[in-house]
C-alpha cells in the first residue's frame, strides 16, 4: 500500500479506537509499542489498509506508507537498495514505450486477492480503462495481466515462494520475478497453467528481454536510464 497525505488521514488513535480491542495486559509508559494499533478481533483485512494512518504509532513519518497484507499479516517493506529502484524504473520506461493501447503500467499498487491478501507488487500491467481513475488504491485480480516482483534480501521467501502461489491462485496470467546477479537483473518469467492453477517457467532472461506475452516486448535490461 502506498498512502498519500491529504490532510484528512487517519491517526493511530483513530485506528486503535475503531479497530482495536481492550487487552488485559497494560502497556508500560515508555513502551515503544504503547500506541501501536491493535488488530481487529478477527485480524487485519484488505479493507483495513485503506484506513491505516500515514505516520507511525510514535509519530514516525511515513511509517505506514509502504505496507502490504499477506496471509492476514501486515508486512512492512524495508528501505530498498538502488538496484531495486533502477530496475523498476527501467522496466516501467520500457513498458511505457511498447505497451499496447489496451494495457497500462502501474508501479507499487496493491492487488486485493482476497479478504486477507493485499500484496503490493513492484510493477503491474492493468487494463488501460483503469489508468485514468486516480482515486484507486488497489486493483482486482481480473484487472491485472502481469505482476512483477523485484527480490530484496528481506523479501526472498515471500517473492519466491509465498506470493507466486497467491497470484496464481487468484488467476493472474503472468508473473515475473527479478533477481540481482553480479549487479545485473535476471528476469524469471512464468505463465499460469490453467489446468493446475500454478505458474510454469517459460524462460530466464539475462541482459536482454525478448518475449511475446503478455505483449511483444524487446528490452535491454542493462541500458542506462534516460
PDB file of C-alpha atoms in Angstrom:
ATOM      1  CA  UNK A   1       0.000   0.000   0.000  1.00  0.00           C
ATOM      2  CA  UNK A   2       1.199   3.496  -0.806  1.00  0.00           C
ATOM      3  CA  UNK A   3      -0.573   6.271   1.046  1.00  0.00           C
ATOM      4  CA  UNK A   4      -0.609   9.959   0.292  1.00  0.00           C
ATOM      5  CA  UNK A   5      -1.375  12.632   2.866  1.00  0.00           C
ATOM      6  CA  UNK A   6      -4.434  14.720   2.028  1.00  0.00           C
ATOM      7  CA  UNK A   7      -4.920  16.494   5.331  1.00  0.00           C
ATOM      8  CA  UNK A   8      -7.639  14.072   6.398  1.00  0.00           C
ATOM      9  CA  UNK A   9      -5.585  10.964   7.031  1.00  0.00           C
ATOM     10  CA  UNK A  10      -6.417   8.619   9.873  1.00  0.00           C
ATOM     11  CA  UNK A  11      -4.329   8.747  13.013  1.00  0.00           C
ATOM     12  CA  UNK A  12      -3.063   5.896  15.147  1.00  0.00           C
ATOM     13  CA  UNK A  13      -5.697   6.820  17.746  1.00  0.00           C
ATOM     14  CA  UNK A  14      -8.410   6.600  15.075  1.00  0.00           C
ATOM     15  CA  UNK A  15      -7.304   3.153  14.013  1.00  0.00           C
ATOM     16  CA  UNK A  16      -6.845   1.904  17.563  1.00  0.00           C
ATOM     17  CA  UNK A  17     -10.231   3.142  18.733  1.00  0.00           C
ATOM     18  CA  UNK A  18     -12.198   1.843  15.772  1.00  0.00           C
ATOM     19  CA  UNK A  19     -10.375  -1.411  15.178  1.00  0.00           C
ATOM     20  CA  UNK A  20      -8.789  -2.354  18.473  1.00  0.00           C
ATOM     21  CA  UNK A  21      -9.980  -4.344  21.418  1.00  0.00           C
ATOM     22  CA  UNK A  22      -9.160  -3.972  25.075  1.00  0.00           C
ATOM     23  CA  UNK A  23      -6.374  -6.103  26.436  1.00  0.00           C
ATOM     24  CA  UNK A  24      -5.862  -7.369  29.973  1.00  0.00           C
ATOM     25  CA  UNK A  25      -2.123  -6.690  29.714  1.00  0.00           C
ATOM     26  CA  UNK A  26      -1.437  -2.964  30.207  1.00  0.00           C
ATOM     27  CA  UNK A  27       1.482  -1.466  28.328  1.00  0.00           C
ATOM     28  CA  UNK A  28       4.065   0.326  30.374  1.00  0.00           C
ATOM     29  CA  UNK A  29       4.761   4.007  29.945  1.00  0.00           C
ATOM     30  CA  UNK A  30       7.661   4.488  27.540  1.00  0.00           C
ATOM     31  CA  UNK A  31       6.950   1.227  25.741  1.00  0.00           C
ATOM     32  CA  UNK A  32       7.636   1.906  22.018  1.00  0.00           C
ATOM     33  CA  UNK A  33       4.574  -0.205  21.199  1.00  0.00           C
ATOM     34  CA  UNK A  34       2.299   1.589  23.650  1.00  0.00           C
ATOM     35  CA  UNK A  35       0.457   3.425  20.878  1.00  0.00           C
ATOM     36  CA  UNK A  36       0.523   0.571  18.396  1.00  0.00           C
ATOM     37  CA  UNK A  37      -2.888  -0.009  16.777  1.00  0.00           C
ATOM     38  CA  UNK A  38      -4.381  -3.278  17.957  1.00  0.00           C
ATOM     39  CA  UNK A  39      -5.531  -5.588  15.177  1.00  0.00           C
ATOM     40  CA  UNK A  40      -9.268  -6.205  14.929  1.00  0.00           C
ATOM     41  CA  UNK A  41     -10.598  -9.274  16.773  1.00  0.00           C
ATOM     42  CA  UNK A  42     -10.509 -11.377  13.597  1.00  0.00           C
ATOM     43  CA  UNK A  43      -7.204  -9.981  12.327  1.00  0.00           C
ATOM     44  CA  UNK A  44      -6.363  -7.490   9.598  1.00  0.00           C
ATOM     45  CA  UNK A  45      -8.262  -7.477   6.302  1.00  0.00           C
ATOM     46  CA  UNK A  46      -7.611  -5.925   2.895  1.00  0.00           C
ATOM     47  CA  UNK A  47     -10.122  -3.155   3.576  1.00  0.00           C
ATOM     48  CA  UNK A  48      -8.263  -2.155   6.742  1.00  0.00           C
ATOM     49  CA  UNK A  49      -5.236  -0.974   4.778  1.00  0.00           C
ATOM     50  CA  UNK A  50      -7.199   1.964   3.394  1.00  0.00           C
ATOM     51  CA  UNK A  51      -7.770   3.096   6.975  1.00  0.00           C
ATOM     52  CA  UNK A  52      -4.210   2.911   8.259  1.00  0.00           C
ATOM     53  CA  UNK A  53      -2.591   6.248   9.133  1.00  0.00           C
ATOM     54  CA  UNK A  54       0.457   7.508   7.288  1.00  0.00           C
ATOM     55  CA  UNK A  55       2.632   8.168  10.330  1.00  0.00           C
ATOM     56  CA  UNK A  56       3.725   5.581  12.879  1.00  0.00           C
ATOM     57  CA  UNK A  57       2.480   4.850  16.394  1.00  0.00           C
ATOM     58  CA  UNK A  58       5.067   7.209  17.910  1.00  0.00           C
ATOM     59  CA  UNK A  59       4.952   9.859  15.212  1.00  0.00           C
ATOM     60  CA  UNK A  60       7.409   8.221  12.807  1.00  0.00           C
ATOM     61  CA  UNK A  61       6.830   9.937   9.451  1.00  0.00           C
ATOM     62  CA  UNK A  62       5.543   7.748   6.600  1.00  0.00           C
ATOM     63  CA  UNK A  63       5.681   4.661   8.816  1.00  0.00           C
ATOM     64  CA  UNK A  64       2.655   3.053   7.136  1.00  0.00           C
ATOM     65  CA  UNK A  65       3.400   4.403   3.662  1.00  0.00           C
ATOM     66  CA  UNK A  66       4.656   1.086   2.298  1.00  0.00           C
ATOM     67  CA  UNK A  67       2.853  -1.842   3.870  1.00  0.00           C
ATOM     68  CA  UNK A  68       1.130  -4.874   2.410  1.00  0.00           C
ATOM     69  CA  UNK A  69      -1.074  -7.663   3.723  1.00  0.00           C
ATOM     70  CA  UNK A  70      -0.009 -11.276   3.154  1.00  0.00           C
ATOM     71  CA  UNK A  71      -1.958 -14.104   4.788  1.00  0.00           C
ATOM     72  CA  UNK A  72      -3.532 -11.632   7.186  1.00  0.00           C
ATOM     73  CA  UNK A  73      -0.188 -10.246   8.417  1.00  0.00           C
ATOM     74  CA  UNK A  74       0.976  -6.677   7.918  1.00  0.00           C
ATOM     75  CA  UNK A  75       4.317  -6.660   6.076  1.00  0.00           C
ATOM     76  CA  UNK A  76       6.428  -3.530   6.360  1.00  0.00           C
ATOM     77  CA  UNK A  77       8.747  -3.059   3.412  1.00  0.00           C
ATOM     78  CA  UNK A  78      12.271  -2.071   4.364  1.00  0.00           C
ATOM     79  CA  UNK A  79      14.183   0.712   2.556  1.00  0.00           C
ATOM     80  CA  UNK A  80      15.161  -0.526  -0.890  1.00  0.00           C
ATOM     81  CA  UNK A  81      18.589  -0.608  -2.481  1.00  0.00           C
ATOM     82  CA  UNK A  82      19.405   1.498  -5.519  1.00  0.00           C
ATOM     83  CA  UNK A  83      19.292  -1.696  -7.644  1.00  0.00           C
ATOM     84  CA  UNK A  84      15.629  -2.147  -6.780  1.00  0.00           C
ATOM     85  CA  UNK A  85      14.745   1.423  -7.783  1.00  0.00           C
ATOM     86  CA  UNK A  86      16.714   1.306 -11.047  1.00  0.00           C
ATOM     87  CA  UNK A  87      15.160  -1.982 -12.168  1.00  0.00           C
ATOM     88  CA  UNK A  88      11.611  -0.802 -11.507  1.00  0.00           C
ATOM     89  CA  UNK A  89      12.135   2.456 -13.381  1.00  0.00           C
ATOM     90  CA  UNK A  90      13.904   0.763 -16.288  1.00  0.00           C
ATOM     91  CA  UNK A  91      11.078  -1.736 -16.681  1.00  0.00           C
ATOM     92  CA  UNK A  92       8.405   0.934 -16.364  1.00  0.00           C
ATOM     93  CA  UNK A  93      10.101   3.062 -19.022  1.00  0.00           C
ATOM     94  CA  UNK A  94      10.463   0.098 -21.365  1.00  0.00           C
ATOM     95  CA  UNK A  95       6.879  -0.973 -20.860  1.00  0.00           C
ATOM     96  CA  UNK A  96       5.525   2.541 -21.404  1.00  0.00           C
ATOM     97  CA  UNK A  97       7.327   2.759 -24.734  1.00  0.00           C
ATOM     98  CA  UNK A  98       5.980  -0.544 -26.064  1.00  0.00           C
ATOM     99  CA  UNK A  99       2.746  -1.378 -24.251  1.00  0.00           C
ATOM    100  CA  UNK A 100      -0.351  -1.797 -26.473  1.00  0.00           C
ATOM    101  CA  UNK A 101      -3.287   0.561 -26.074  1.00  0.00           C
ATOM    102  CA  UNK A 102      -5.438  -1.882 -24.110  1.00  0.00           C
ATOM    103  CA  UNK A 103      -2.862  -2.107 -21.285  1.00  0.00           C
ATOM    104  CA  UNK A 104      -1.368   0.395 -18.856  1.00  0.00           C
ATOM    105  CA  UNK A 105       1.615   0.333 -16.494  1.00  0.00           C
ATOM    106  CA  UNK A 106       1.332   0.822 -12.733  1.00  0.00           C
ATOM    107  CA  UNK A 107       4.044   0.696 -10.075  1.00  0.00           C
ATOM    108  CA  UNK A 108       3.725  -0.256  -6.409  1.00  0.00           C
ATOM    109  CA  UNK A 109      -0.063  -0.503  -6.396  1.00  0.00           C
ATOM    110  CA  UNK A 110      -1.966  -3.057  -4.322  1.00  0.00           C
ATOM    111  CA  UNK A 111      -3.898  -6.060  -5.593  1.00  0.00           C
ATOM    112  CA  UNK A 112      -6.744  -7.336  -3.423  1.00  0.00           C
ATOM    113  CA  UNK A 113      -6.524 -11.103  -3.868  1.00  0.00           C
ATOM    114  CA  UNK A 114      -8.914 -11.915  -1.044  1.00  0.00           C
ATOM    115  CA  UNK A 115     -10.122 -10.701   2.345  1.00  0.00           C
ATOM    116  CA  UNK A 116      -6.674 -11.253   3.918  1.00  0.00           C
ATOM    117  CA  UNK A 117      -4.443 -10.857   0.877  1.00  0.00           C
ATOM    118  CA  UNK A 118      -3.395  -7.433  -0.380  1.00  0.00           C
ATOM    119  CA  UNK A 119       0.178  -7.546  -1.691  1.00  0.00           C
ATOM    120  CA  UNK A 120       1.850  -4.533  -3.260  1.00  0.00           C
ATOM    121  CA  UNK A 121       3.941  -5.705  -6.231  1.00  0.00           C
ATOM    122  CA  UNK A 122       6.646  -3.558  -7.752  1.00  0.00           C
ATOM    123  CA  UNK A 123       5.086  -3.311 -11.210  1.00  0.00           C
ATOM    124  CA  UNK A 124       1.776  -4.306 -12.786  1.00  0.00           C
ATOM    125  CA  UNK A 125       0.103  -4.311 -16.170  1.00  0.00           C
ATOM    126  CA  UNK A 126      -3.534  -3.348 -15.803  1.00  0.00           C
ATOM    127  CA  UNK A 127      -6.494  -2.672 -18.075  1.00  0.00           C
ATOM    128  CA  UNK A 128      -5.944   0.674 -19.787  1.00  0.00           C
ATOM    129  CA  UNK A 129      -9.502   1.728 -18.972  1.00  0.00           C
ATOM    130  CA  UNK A 130      -8.468   1.939 -15.305  1.00  0.00           C
ATOM    131  CA  UNK A 131      -5.499   4.219 -15.869  1.00  0.00           C
ATOM    132  CA  UNK A 132      -7.459   7.456 -15.504  1.00  0.00           C
ATOM    133  CA  UNK A 133      -9.064   6.578 -12.187  1.00  0.00           C
ATOM    134  CA  UNK A 134      -6.668   8.410  -9.889  1.00  0.00           C
ATOM    135  CA  UNK A 135      -8.655   7.577  -6.764  1.00  0.00           C
ATOM    136  CA  UNK A 136      -7.928   3.872  -6.912  1.00  0.00           C
ATOM    137  CA  UNK A 137      -5.804   2.406  -4.122  1.00  0.00           C
ATOM    138  CA  UNK A 138      -5.925  -1.195  -5.362  1.00  0.00           C
ATOM    139  CA  UNK A 139      -6.925  -3.462  -8.231  1.00  0.00           C
ATOM    140  CA  UNK A 140      -8.783  -6.747  -8.500  1.00  0.00           C
ATOM    141  CA  UNK A 141      -7.016  -9.829  -9.973  1.00  0.00           C
ATOM    142  CA  UNK A 142      -9.218  -9.735 -13.077  1.00  0.00           C
ATOM    143  CA  UNK A 143      -7.924  -6.240 -13.847  1.00  0.00           C
ATOM    144  CA  UNK A 144      -4.261  -7.307 -13.721  1.00  0.00           C
ATOM    145  CA  UNK A 145      -2.419  -9.049 -16.570  1.00  0.00           C
ATOM    146  CA  UNK A 146       1.142  -9.152 -15.210  1.00  0.00           C
ATOM    147  CA  UNK A 147       2.756  -8.848 -11.789  1.00  0.00           C
ATOM    148  CA  UNK A 148       6.481  -8.149 -11.363  1.00  0.00           C
ATOM    149  CA  UNK A 149       8.358  -8.564  -8.084  1.00  0.00           C
ATOM    150  CA  UNK A 150      11.954  -7.357  -7.686  1.00  0.00           C
ATOM    151  CA  UNK A 151      13.514  -9.521  -4.983  1.00  0.00           C
ATOM    152  CA  UNK A 152      15.169  -7.859  -1.980  1.00  0.00           C
ATOM    153  CA  UNK A 153      17.127  -9.669   0.738  1.00  0.00           C
ATOM    154  CA  UNK A 154      14.219  -9.388   3.191  1.00  0.00           C
ATOM    155  CA  UNK A 155      11.595 -10.423   0.626  1.00  0.00           C
ATOM    156  CA  UNK A 156      13.198 -13.576  -0.835  1.00  0.00           C
ATOM    157  CA  UNK A 157      10.847 -16.049   0.813  1.00  0.00           C
ATOM    158  CA  UNK A 158       7.731 -14.039   0.011  1.00  0.00           C
ATOM    159  CA  UNK A 159       8.719 -13.293  -3.604  1.00  0.00           C
ATOM    160  CA  UNK A 160       9.998 -16.775  -4.409  1.00  0.00           C
ATOM    161  CA  UNK A 161       7.515 -18.994  -2.570  1.00  0.00           C
ATOM    162  CA  UNK A 162       4.564 -17.209  -0.975  1.00  0.00           C
ATOM    163  CA  UNK A 163       3.403 -14.534  -3.387  1.00  0.00           C
ATOM    164  CA  UNK A 164       3.605 -16.583  -6.618  1.00  0.00           C
ATOM    165  CA  UNK A 165       1.156 -19.072  -5.153  1.00  0.00           C
ATOM    166  CA  UNK A 166      -1.215 -16.317  -4.103  1.00  0.00           C
ATOM    167  CA  UNK A 167      -1.065 -14.603  -7.508  1.00  0.00           C
ATOM    168  CA  UNK A 168      -1.572 -17.885  -9.345  1.00  0.00           C
ATOM    169  CA  UNK A 169      -4.452 -18.874  -7.095  1.00  0.00           C
ATOM    170  CA  UNK A 170      -6.148 -15.576  -7.946  1.00  0.00           C
ATOM    171  CA  UNK A 171      -5.812 -16.299 -11.680  1.00  0.00           C
ATOM    172  CA  UNK A 172      -3.270 -13.640 -12.698  1.00  0.00           C
ATOM    173  CA  UNK A 173      -1.910 -14.915 -16.001  1.00  0.00           C
ATOM    174  CA  UNK A 174       1.691 -13.684 -15.895  1.00  0.00           C
ATOM    175  CA  UNK A 175       4.274 -13.363 -13.129  1.00  0.00           C
ATOM    176  CA  UNK A 176       7.889 -12.201 -13.334  1.00  0.00           C
ATOM    177  CA  UNK A 177      10.482 -12.438 -10.582  1.00  0.00           C
ATOM    178  CA  UNK A 178      13.629 -10.349 -10.901  1.00  0.00           C
ATOM    179  CA  UNK A 179      16.797 -11.257  -9.025  1.00  0.00           C
ATOM    180  CA  UNK A 180      20.151  -9.496  -8.772  1.00  0.00           C
ATOM    181  CA  UNK A 181      23.132 -11.437 -10.096  1.00  0.00           C
ATOM    182  CA  UNK A 182      26.552  -9.766 -10.079  1.00  0.00           C
ATOM    183  CA  UNK A 183      24.861  -6.385 -10.015  1.00  0.00           C
ATOM    184  CA  UNK A 184      22.658  -7.137 -13.025  1.00  0.00           C
ATOM    185  CA  UNK A 185      18.976  -8.083 -13.233  1.00  0.00           C
ATOM    186  CA  UNK A 186      17.893 -11.599 -14.182  1.00  0.00           C
ATOM    187  CA  UNK A 187      14.225 -11.975 -15.162  1.00  0.00           C
ATOM    188  CA  UNK A 188      12.427 -15.236 -14.388  1.00  0.00           C
ATOM    189  CA  UNK A 189       9.256 -15.416 -16.479  1.00  0.00           C
ATOM    190  CA  UNK A 190       6.208 -17.517 -15.574  1.00  0.00           C
ATOM    191  CA  UNK A 191       2.789 -18.200 -17.112  1.00  0.00           C
ATOM    192  CA  UNK A 192      -0.284 -19.594 -15.437  1.00  0.00           C
ATOM    193  CA  UNK A 193      -1.169 -23.207 -16.273  1.00  0.00           C
ATOM    194  CA  UNK A 194      -4.995 -23.147 -16.416  1.00  0.00           C
ATOM    195  CA  UNK A 195      -5.190 -26.855 -15.615  1.00  0.00           C
ATOM    196  CA  UNK A 196      -3.114 -26.794 -12.421  1.00  0.00           C
ATOM    197  CA  UNK A 197      -3.693 -23.124 -11.470  1.00  0.00           C
ATOM    198  CA  UNK A 198       0.057 -22.864 -10.872  1.00  0.00           C
ATOM    199  CA  UNK A 199       2.835 -20.968 -12.623  1.00  0.00           C
ATOM    200  CA  UNK A 200       5.198 -22.703 -15.021  1.00  0.00           C
ATOM    201  CA  UNK A 201       8.544 -21.262 -16.046  1.00  0.00           C
ATOM    202  CA  UNK A 202       8.781 -20.060 -19.653  1.00  0.00           C
ATOM    203  CA  UNK A 203      12.260 -18.564 -19.588  1.00  0.00           C
ATOM    204  CA  UNK A 204      15.142 -16.936 -17.768  1.00  0.00           C
ATOM    205  CA  UNK A 205      16.473 -13.731 -19.308  1.00  0.00           C
ATOM    206  CA  UNK A 206      19.896 -12.160 -18.828  1.00  0.00           C
ATOM    207  CA  UNK A 207      20.932  -8.783 -20.279  1.00  0.00           C
ATOM    208  CA  UNK A 208      18.144  -8.728 -22.907  1.00  0.00           C
ATOM    209  CA  UNK A 209      14.431  -9.472 -22.664  1.00  0.00           C
ATOM    210  CA  UNK A 210      12.585 -10.689 -25.753  1.00  0.00           C
ATOM    211  CA  UNK A 211       9.118 -12.174 -25.269  1.00  0.00           C
ATOM    212  CA  UNK A 212       5.718 -12.239 -26.967  1.00  0.00           C
ATOM    213  CA  UNK A 213       3.351 -12.353 -23.971  1.00  0.00           C
ATOM    214  CA  UNK A 214       1.586 -10.629 -22.330  1.00  0.00           C
ATOM    215  CA  UNK A 215       2.611  -8.393 -25.242  1.00  0.00           C
ATOM    216  CA  UNK A 216       5.595  -8.368 -27.616  1.00  0.00           C
ATOM    217  CA  UNK A 217       8.472  -6.597 -25.927  1.00  0.00           C
ATOM    218  CA  UNK A 218      12.186  -6.169 -26.566  1.00  0.00           C
ATOM    219  CA  UNK A 219      14.277  -4.607 -23.809  1.00  0.00           C
ATOM    220  CA  UNK A 220      17.929  -4.185 -22.902  1.00  0.00           C
ATOM    221  CA  UNK A 221      17.989  -4.945 -19.193  1.00  0.00           C
ATOM    222  CA  UNK A 222      21.336  -3.218 -18.684  1.00  0.00           C
ATOM    223  CA  UNK A 223      20.734   0.029 -20.599  1.00  0.00           C
ATOM    224  CA  UNK A 224      21.165   3.272 -18.627  1.00  0.00           C
ATOM    225  CA  UNK A 225      18.108   5.214 -17.537  1.00  0.00           C
ATOM    226  CA  UNK A 226      17.204   8.329 -19.505  1.00  0.00           C
TER     227      UNK A 226
END
